[in-house]
């Protein structure tokens, strides 16, 4: 910033002054003074906006309408527009406004020489009535082509995990002319658009380190060097084994570090130990390299024993063929037991080739708690069939040559960058349109309230309800831990999804040996093993019972492992064949947030399933009708997020979509680390294979109070039915009351209906669990309410996907975190008075008589109370009158 531009000095000086001022403004308000790095260039442009606005992370974005960075004829060459869709997962700034370009358009930023992050924000919504799937355009920055014939719509649809918006991040070196031109160029007969542009400088040697830092190249003798003629695109930046680190919590460059679990092969291998050690940065790994939270969390293979020799700890990433990729692996030994050389040594493979035969983190770093990173370059050629996208494998495997103390591997963080081709281009093809998930376009903003047509959940109350509740309660599997399993150490999270197999010190008599492949993971148990695990099914070991049979707690592997054993009643309708099919399907599902099937037993005509044991029981056990202490709001948010991730995986992670069909608080279990796991998807239905068909027609099943009203009406099951039920669970978590409480005034009986009503009326704070008094930040509550409301929309098509819900919840957590950081005094955080008056028994019999006395599910339309309840949309149709086998699940 110390040089004047050779183009038009006066303008540039002015711009500099302005940008300095903005910079000053921004750094003084938002950059934490303690950030390890303070950017010298920092621009945030909210495109399509004419004023400056603050984003959810409290950064100030300038409108581009009168910006110095926009060309003077901006009004004649482009048009501002506002997104016509709203999505709870998409933040207002900078996503809700866009600038549309019918022809070439260039923004020019005055920046200092050196490497910069360029972030382009896209939200493919409808703007000015234009169908966004028809927008194709190219973007270049300086001499580098970043995107060619790019479709934000197709690219967003192809994201894993699916997200409704895109943030494309590039690393560009600016030369001494000190300007960065960003050019948008629509494809023929198309238009270009952009929602936001962010430019942030970075330390000189962070990624582009020049000839002094040769980088080993996979399968090549010559090392690779990256100089300032090369531009990079960030494809993945992961806080391995940890949580999302939002831009605000980065080291000053606003990089986002995401979770690695979507990319783990086998969905859930390994363990995620973390420890709050003080990370000691060094000259080689300065503090700005990555935030300490990245280094204090990790993923390892786990048990430190020879089981780990059966598999590679593997991540899989989709990349474009025909490019070179830079991998940066961040390591830090954080476990107390690893402090010396040759304790943990492992090999790094990239695309099945050895990238590094021997990584010994302590040897490289010198000590526990000292971070390091290692770079590798790998060339991904066009495949045989010249597919444009392919999978890139990163795998870690214990290196036994040096006879290390532990048989294990570790990774703390990962960044993957694409390097420009020799012609300077970074552009790859758009992803193929995705067909596996029938993705409805996101709804128009529902300015109009739903006409009073539906929300008939309430109608299920009545005579039917008693029996139903019994069934629902009987279906509950209660997993309670009686004694603690031998633990491997305080900092090693004992992970319950790791395949149970040879445990140190125990002999195994099983026929199958665990191997690395998920299909081999499902273990066959003999009936004698099961009998000895449960002391011959003694009642003392019984922890639950239901229509399907009983659930027992059991100890296997010589008592080392606690499991839950579900013995299906041989009289139950499920045939042995179905049982087999189910095992086949379930054993392939592995995810941190799903209760895993460990094995089965089909000897002697038995139908027995063996699952992970969940020490903390069901979510409901911690919400109401319980002696357990109340969960904190933060805990509740994390649990909801975990469960949402589990459902998202069911919907999109497997080959065929799986619809749970019975999402409720008793089917969300908690392990000893309070990690939420979705359970009981055994009777789930796989979704349609065929894209054209968007639903499965089935007999309505599910639990009362949770069932999607649309599913009732149409008998057609879509994944959005799970979204609805999950919305009810979110309300349960917020209000700590059951989905249905009979005996309340009728408008309050159904939590879904009542909660939505209160939200509309703005009285949601009055039904919040009093235990949460003073814990919920108002902005977080607002976001949470938005998510709930959108999940409970009457029409499935208007509800968000589980991916949107995941994003929304992550965002709510960020809001809560931000507010907690800024909270000085108790302030006006939700403090609740009298909210549980709603839980006192109803006195207004009149209101409720319609369903109470008749014992049918029909509501009487004429007798509503004075309040504006009708506006919520409780209609009087008889949609429920032909109800439903109450024994259905
Ligand atoms: C946002 O920044 C303003 C101005 O510095 C500050 O008053 C406010 O507390 C911040 N809010 C959040 C949520 O960080
Ligand atoms: C924009 O267009 C109007 C009329 O079409 C014209 O009068 C004006 O000079 C143009 N402005 C610029 C900056 O090109
Ligand atoms: C742009 O991509 C779309 C779909 O991927 C394709 O139909 C179209 O022909 C492409 N246009 C150009 C100019 O390459
Ligand atoms: C790019 O790198 C070369 C040599 O490494 C150096 O001389 C030059 O100053 C660099 N340019 C910029 C703009 O940093
Ligand atoms: C690596 O090996 C796996 C199986 O071991 C295979 O599926 C995958 O295609 C291989 N990847 C490459 C790039 O060869
Ligand atoms: C681990 O990956 C490497 C490279 O793909 C492969 O050679 C090796 O066989 C794998 N090991 C196991 C146990 O799968
Ligand atoms: C990136 O593009 C530039 C030309 O803009 C070229 O000189 C450089 O070699 C390219 N980098 C790589 C890694 O091919």
CSV table of N, CA and C in Angstrom, one decimal, residues 275-282 285-287 290-297 331-334 368-372 412:
chain,number,residue,atom,x,y,z
A,275,UNK,N,-7.7,-32.3,23.0
A,275,UNK,CA,-7.3,-31.9,24.3
A,275,UNK,C,-6.9,-30.4,24.3
A,276,UNK,N,-7.3,-29.8,25.4
A,276,UNK,CA,-7.1,-28.4,25.5
A,276,UNK,C,-5.6,-28.1,25.9
A,277,UNK,N,-4.7,-28.4,25.1
A,277,UNK,CA,-3.3,-28.1,25.4
A,277,UNK,C,-3.1,-26.7,24.8
A,278,UNK,N,-2.1,-26.0,25.4
A,278,UNK,CA,-1.7,-24.7,24.8
A,278,UNK,C,-0.8,-25.1,23.6
A,279,UNK,N,-1.2,-24.6,22.5
A,279,UNK,CA,-0.4,-24.9,21.3
A,279,UNK,C,0.8,-23.9,21.2
A,280,UNK,N,2.0,-24.5,21.1
A,280,UNK,CA,3.2,-23.6,21.1
A,280,UNK,C,3.6,-23.5,19.6
A,281,UNK,N,3.4,-22.3,19.1
A,281,UNK,CA,3.7,-22.1,17.7
A,281,UNK,C,5.2,-21.8,17.6
A,282,UNK,N,5.8,-21.9,16.4
A,282,UNK,CA,7.2,-21.8,16.2
A,282,UNK,C,7.5,-20.9,15.0
A,285,UNK,N,6.2,-22.7,12.1
A,285,UNK,CA,4.7,-22.8,12.1
A,285,UNK,C,4.2,-21.6,12.9
A,286,UNK,N,4.2,-20.4,12.3
A,286,UNK,CA,3.8,-19.2,13.0
A,286,UNK,C,2.3,-19.3,13.4
A,287,UNK,N,2.0,-18.4,14.3
A,287,UNK,CA,0.6,-18.5,14.9
A,287,UNK,C,-0.5,-18.3,13.8
A,290,UNK,N,-2.6,-21.7,11.4
A,290,UNK,CA,-4.0,-22.2,11.6
A,290,UNK,C,-4.3,-22.0,13.0
A,291,UNK,N,-5.6,-21.8,13.3
A,291,UNK,CA,-6.0,-21.5,14.7
A,291,UNK,C,-5.7,-22.7,15.6
A,292,UNK,N,-5.5,-22.4,16.9
A,292,UNK,CA,-5.2,-23.5,17.8
A,292,UNK,C,-6.3,-24.6,17.9
A,293,UNK,N,-7.5,-24.2,17.7
A,293,UNK,CA,-8.6,-25.2,17.7
A,293,UNK,C,-8.4,-26.3,16.7
A,294,UNK,N,-7.8,-25.9,15.6
A,294,UNK,CA,-7.5,-26.9,14.5
A,294,UNK,C,-6.5,-28.0,15.1
A,295,UNK,N,-5.5,-27.5,15.8
A,295,UNK,CA,-4.5,-28.4,16.3
A,295,UNK,C,-4.9,-29.1,17.5
A,296,UNK,N,-5.8,-28.6,18.3
A,296,UNK,CA,-6.2,-29.3,19.5
A,296,UNK,C,-7.2,-30.4,19.3
A,297,UNK,N,-7.7,-30.5,18.0
A,297,UNK,CA,-8.6,-31.6,17.7
A,297,UNK,C,-7.9,-32.5,16.6
A,331,UNK,N,-0.3,-31.2,11.5
A,331,UNK,CA,-0.2,-32.2,12.6
A,331,UNK,C,0.2,-31.5,13.9
A,332,UNK,N,-0.3,-32.2,15.0
A,332,UNK,CA,0.2,-31.8,16.3
A,332,UNK,C,-0.1,-32.9,17.2
A,333,UNK,N,0.9,-33.4,17.9
A,333,UNK,CA,0.6,-34.5,18.9
A,333,UNK,C,0.0,-33.8,20.1
A,334,UNK,N,-1.1,-34.3,20.5
A,334,UNK,CA,-1.8,-33.6,21.6
A,334,UNK,C,-2.0,-34.6,22.7
A,368,UNK,N,5.3,-32.5,22.1
A,368,UNK,CA,3.9,-32.5,22.3
A,368,UNK,C,3.4,-31.1,22.3
A,369,UNK,N,2.3,-30.8,21.6
A,369,UNK,CA,1.7,-29.5,21.7
A,369,UNK,C,2.4,-28.5,20.7
A,370,UNK,N,3.4,-28.9,19.9
A,370,UNK,CA,4.0,-28.1,18.9
A,370,UNK,C,3.5,-28.5,17.5
A,371,UNK,N,2.9,-27.5,16.8
A,371,UNK,CA,2.3,-27.9,15.5
A,371,UNK,C,3.3,-27.8,14.4
A,372,UNK,N,3.0,-28.6,13.4
A,372,UNK,CA,3.8,-28.5,12.1
A,372,UNK,C,2.8,-28.8,11.0
A,412,UNK,N,-4.6,-33.5,12.1
A,412,UNK,CA,-5.3,-32.5,12.8
A,412,UNK,C,-6.0,-31.5,11.9
